[in-house]
Coordinates of C-alpha atoms and ligand atoms in Angstrom, one line a residue:
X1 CA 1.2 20.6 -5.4
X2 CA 0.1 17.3 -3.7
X3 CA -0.4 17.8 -0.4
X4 CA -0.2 14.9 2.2
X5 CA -0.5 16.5 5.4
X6 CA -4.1 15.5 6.1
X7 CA -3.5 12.0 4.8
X8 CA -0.2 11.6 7.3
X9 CA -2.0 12.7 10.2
X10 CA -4.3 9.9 9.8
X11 CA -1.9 7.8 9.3
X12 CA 0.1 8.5 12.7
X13 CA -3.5 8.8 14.3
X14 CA -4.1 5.0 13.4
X15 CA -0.5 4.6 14.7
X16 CA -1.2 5.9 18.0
X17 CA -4.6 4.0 18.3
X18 CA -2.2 0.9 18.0
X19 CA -0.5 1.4 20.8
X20 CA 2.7 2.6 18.9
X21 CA 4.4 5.7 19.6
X22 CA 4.3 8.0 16.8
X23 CA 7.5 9.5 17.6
X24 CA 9.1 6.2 17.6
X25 CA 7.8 4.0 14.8
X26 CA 9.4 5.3 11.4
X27 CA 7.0 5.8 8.4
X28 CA 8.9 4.7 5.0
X29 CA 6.9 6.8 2.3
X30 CA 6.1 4.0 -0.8
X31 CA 5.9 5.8 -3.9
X32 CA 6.3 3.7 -6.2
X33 CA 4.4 3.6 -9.6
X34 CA 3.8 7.5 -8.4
X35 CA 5.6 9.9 -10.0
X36 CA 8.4 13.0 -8.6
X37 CA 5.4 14.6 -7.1
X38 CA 4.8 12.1 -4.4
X39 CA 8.3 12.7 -3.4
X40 CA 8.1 16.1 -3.2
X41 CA 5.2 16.2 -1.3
X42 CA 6.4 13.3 1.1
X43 CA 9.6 15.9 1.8
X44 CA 7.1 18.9 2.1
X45 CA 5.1 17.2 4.9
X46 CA 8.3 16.2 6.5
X47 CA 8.5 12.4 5.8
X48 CA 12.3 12.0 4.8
X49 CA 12.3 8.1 4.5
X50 CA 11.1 6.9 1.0
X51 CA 10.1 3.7 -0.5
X52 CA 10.9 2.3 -4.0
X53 CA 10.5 -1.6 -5.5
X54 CA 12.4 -0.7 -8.7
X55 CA 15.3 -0.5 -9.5
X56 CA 14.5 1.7 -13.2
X57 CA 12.5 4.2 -11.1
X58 CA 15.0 4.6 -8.3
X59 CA 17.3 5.7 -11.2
X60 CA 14.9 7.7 -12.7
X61 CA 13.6 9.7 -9.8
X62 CA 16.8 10.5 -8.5
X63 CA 16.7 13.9 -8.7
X64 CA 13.3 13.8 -6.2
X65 CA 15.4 11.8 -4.2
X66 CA 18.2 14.2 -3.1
X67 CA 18.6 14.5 0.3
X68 CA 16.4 11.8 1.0
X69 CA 16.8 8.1 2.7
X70 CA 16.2 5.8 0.0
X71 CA 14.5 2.3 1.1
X72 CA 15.1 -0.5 -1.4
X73 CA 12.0 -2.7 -0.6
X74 CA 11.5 -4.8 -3.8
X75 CA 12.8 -7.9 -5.3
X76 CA 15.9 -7.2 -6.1
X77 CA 18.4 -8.6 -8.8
X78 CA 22.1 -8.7 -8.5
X79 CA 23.0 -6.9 -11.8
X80 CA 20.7 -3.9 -10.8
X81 CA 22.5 -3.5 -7.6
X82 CA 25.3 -0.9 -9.1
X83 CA 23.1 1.0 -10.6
X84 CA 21.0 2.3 -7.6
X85 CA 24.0 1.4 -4.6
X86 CA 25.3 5.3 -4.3
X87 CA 21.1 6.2 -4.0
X88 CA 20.3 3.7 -1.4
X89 CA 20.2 4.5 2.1
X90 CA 18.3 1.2 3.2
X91 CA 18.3 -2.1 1.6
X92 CA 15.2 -3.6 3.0
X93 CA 15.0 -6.5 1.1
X94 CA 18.0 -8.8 1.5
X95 CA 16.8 -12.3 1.2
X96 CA 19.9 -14.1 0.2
X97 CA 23.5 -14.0 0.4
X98 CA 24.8 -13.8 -3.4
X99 CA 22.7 -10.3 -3.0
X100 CA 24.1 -9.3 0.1
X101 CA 27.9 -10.4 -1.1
X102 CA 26.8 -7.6 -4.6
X103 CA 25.7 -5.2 -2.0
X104 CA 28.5 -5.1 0.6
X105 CA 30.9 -5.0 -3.2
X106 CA 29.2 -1.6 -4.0
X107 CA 28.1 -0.5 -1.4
X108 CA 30.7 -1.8 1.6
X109 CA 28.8 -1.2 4.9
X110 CA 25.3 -0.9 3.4
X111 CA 22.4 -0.8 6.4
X112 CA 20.5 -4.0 4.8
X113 CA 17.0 -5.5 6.3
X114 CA 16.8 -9.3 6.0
X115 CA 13.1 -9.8 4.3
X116 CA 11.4 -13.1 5.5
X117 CA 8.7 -14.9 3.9
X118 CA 6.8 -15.2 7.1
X119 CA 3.5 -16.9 5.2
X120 CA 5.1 -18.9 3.5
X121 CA 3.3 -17.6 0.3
X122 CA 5.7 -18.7 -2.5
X123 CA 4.1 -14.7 -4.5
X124 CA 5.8 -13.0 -1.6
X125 CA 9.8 -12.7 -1.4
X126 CA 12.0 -13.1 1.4
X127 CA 13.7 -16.2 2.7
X128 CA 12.0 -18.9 5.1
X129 CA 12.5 -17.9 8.7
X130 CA 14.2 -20.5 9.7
X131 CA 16.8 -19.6 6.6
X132 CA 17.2 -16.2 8.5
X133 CA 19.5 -15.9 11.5
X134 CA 22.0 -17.8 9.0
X135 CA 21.4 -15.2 6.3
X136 CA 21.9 -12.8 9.4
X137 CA 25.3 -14.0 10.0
X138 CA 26.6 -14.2 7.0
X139 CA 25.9 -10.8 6.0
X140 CA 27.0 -9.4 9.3
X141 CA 30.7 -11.0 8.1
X142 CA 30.4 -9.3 4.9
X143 CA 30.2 -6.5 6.6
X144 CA 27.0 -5.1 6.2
X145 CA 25.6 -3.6 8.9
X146 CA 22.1 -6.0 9.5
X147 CA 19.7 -3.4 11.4
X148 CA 16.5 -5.7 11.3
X149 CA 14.1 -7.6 9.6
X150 CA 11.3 -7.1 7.6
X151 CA 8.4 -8.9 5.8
X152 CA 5.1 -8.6 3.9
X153 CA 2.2 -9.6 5.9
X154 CA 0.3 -12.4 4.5
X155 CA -2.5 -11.3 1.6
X156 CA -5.9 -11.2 3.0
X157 CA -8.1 -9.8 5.6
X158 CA -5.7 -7.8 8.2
X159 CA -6.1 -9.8 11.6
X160 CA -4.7 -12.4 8.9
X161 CA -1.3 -11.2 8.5
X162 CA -1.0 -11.1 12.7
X163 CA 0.9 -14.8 13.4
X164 CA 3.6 -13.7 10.9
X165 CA 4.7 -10.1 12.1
X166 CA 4.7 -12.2 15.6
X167 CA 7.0 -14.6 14.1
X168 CA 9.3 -11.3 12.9
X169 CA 9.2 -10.2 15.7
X170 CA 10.4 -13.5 17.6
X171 CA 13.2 -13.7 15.2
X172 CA 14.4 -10.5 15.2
X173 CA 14.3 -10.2 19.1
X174 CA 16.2 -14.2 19.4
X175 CA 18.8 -12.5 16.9
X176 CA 19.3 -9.3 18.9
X177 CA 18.1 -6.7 16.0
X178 CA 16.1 -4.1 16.6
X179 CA 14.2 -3.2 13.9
X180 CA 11.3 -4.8 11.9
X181 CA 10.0 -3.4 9.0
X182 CA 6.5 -4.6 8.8
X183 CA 3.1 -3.6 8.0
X184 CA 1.5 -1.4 5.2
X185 CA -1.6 1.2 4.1
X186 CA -4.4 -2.0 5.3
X187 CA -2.5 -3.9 8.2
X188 CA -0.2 -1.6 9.9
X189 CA -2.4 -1.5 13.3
X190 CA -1.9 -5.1 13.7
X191 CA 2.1 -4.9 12.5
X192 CA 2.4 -1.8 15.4
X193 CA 0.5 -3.8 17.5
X194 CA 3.3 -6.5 17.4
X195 CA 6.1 -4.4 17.9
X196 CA 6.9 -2.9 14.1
X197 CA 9.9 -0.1 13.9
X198 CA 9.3 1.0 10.6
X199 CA 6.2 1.0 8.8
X200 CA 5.9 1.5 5.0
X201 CA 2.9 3.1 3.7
X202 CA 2.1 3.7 0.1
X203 CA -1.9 4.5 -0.7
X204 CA -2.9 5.3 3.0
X205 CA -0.7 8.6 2.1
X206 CA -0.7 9.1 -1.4
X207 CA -4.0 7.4 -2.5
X208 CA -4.6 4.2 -5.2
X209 CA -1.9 3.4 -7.2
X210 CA -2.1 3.8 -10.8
X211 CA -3.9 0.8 -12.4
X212 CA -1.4 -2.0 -14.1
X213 CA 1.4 -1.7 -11.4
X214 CA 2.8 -5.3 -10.4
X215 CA 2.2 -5.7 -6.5
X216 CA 6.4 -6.0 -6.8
X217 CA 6.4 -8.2 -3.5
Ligands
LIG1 C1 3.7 -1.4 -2.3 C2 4.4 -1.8 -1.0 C3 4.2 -1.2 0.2 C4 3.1 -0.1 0.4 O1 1.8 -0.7 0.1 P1 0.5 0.2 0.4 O2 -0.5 -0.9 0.5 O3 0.3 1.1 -0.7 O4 0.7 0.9 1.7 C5 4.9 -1.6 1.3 N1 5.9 -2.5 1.2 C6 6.2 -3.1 0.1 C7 7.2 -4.2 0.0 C8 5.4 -2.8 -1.1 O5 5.7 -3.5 -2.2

């Protein structure tokens, strides 16, 4: 069996070395494009928090995901959201409100993330920030219970993605939510380093991705 022990270490080590406290900042294991194997061994080195981007492999790697907390952290479209909303624990990637109003109709309640675009690069999703303490709102009177924010750093070298995780973190502390989802395998020193909750690592833990595998974000 796959075994990720080593790998998560390192992974909590380069957390630490950040300045964040490994107890504290939540790892979201990203398997997607891996198969039920990366879930097991996730669960097997005690990493209950998963990551998925679609909404096909949710469905078909339910079975890994049993007992699990789900993170939806992909694009998302509206029709797909009843197939995966009794799998979900997390909806990370709320970026508008005709999604949020499908979410809180099968799902009522649902924790959701609002994702933000923080670099503006039109590849990534998430809505502008300045769209977000609106989308915020209006969720909240869905009912939907808006934990925090999260975003893609921008695509590049690292230090690069820095400005926009300070910008999440600006929003989310002006809109009183406390947690942002931000940085990945390559930049998650510099997202702990400006105050991330919840990481969401992928190849750092499970190695490269299988070739052919759209970025999904
Ligand atoms: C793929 C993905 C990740 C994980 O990426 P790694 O570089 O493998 O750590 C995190 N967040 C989102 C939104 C992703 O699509």
């Amino acid at each position: 069996m796959l075994n990720i022990d080593h790998a998560l270490e390192t992974v909590r080590d380069r957390i630490a070395r950040a300045g964040g406290d490994p107890e504290r900042v939540k790892i979201v294991a990203v398997t997607k494009a891996f198969g039920r194997d990366a879930i097991d061994a996730a669960r097997a080195a005690g990493l209950f928090d998963i990551g998925e981007n679609y909404a096909q492999d949710v469905v078909a790697k339910r079975d890994a995901l049993v007992g699990l907390h789900l993170h939806f952290i992909g694009r998302l479209q509206k029709n797909k959201v009843r197939l995966i909303a009794p799998l979900v624990a997390c909806w990370q990637s709320v970026d508008r409100v005709a999604l949020g109003e499908e979410i809180a109709r099968r799902a009522p309640g649902a924790r959701v993330l609002v994702q933000v675009n923080v670099s503006s690069e039109p590849s990534k999703g998430g809505c502008p920030p300045e769209n977000a303490p609106d989308l915020v709102k209006q969720l909240g009177a869905l009912g939907l219970d808006v934990a925090g924010l999260m975003t893609v750093g921008r695509t590049g070298p690292p230090s690069e993605a820095r400005p926009g995780f300070a910008v999440l973190r600006a929003l989310a502390d002006r809109l009183g939510l406390v947690e942002r989802s931000m940085g990945m395998s390559d930049d998650l020193e510099i997202a702990v380093a400006e105050g991330a909750t919840i990481v969401r690592v992928g190849s750092a833990l499970f190695g490269a991705r299988p070739p052919n595998t759209a970025a999904g974000n």
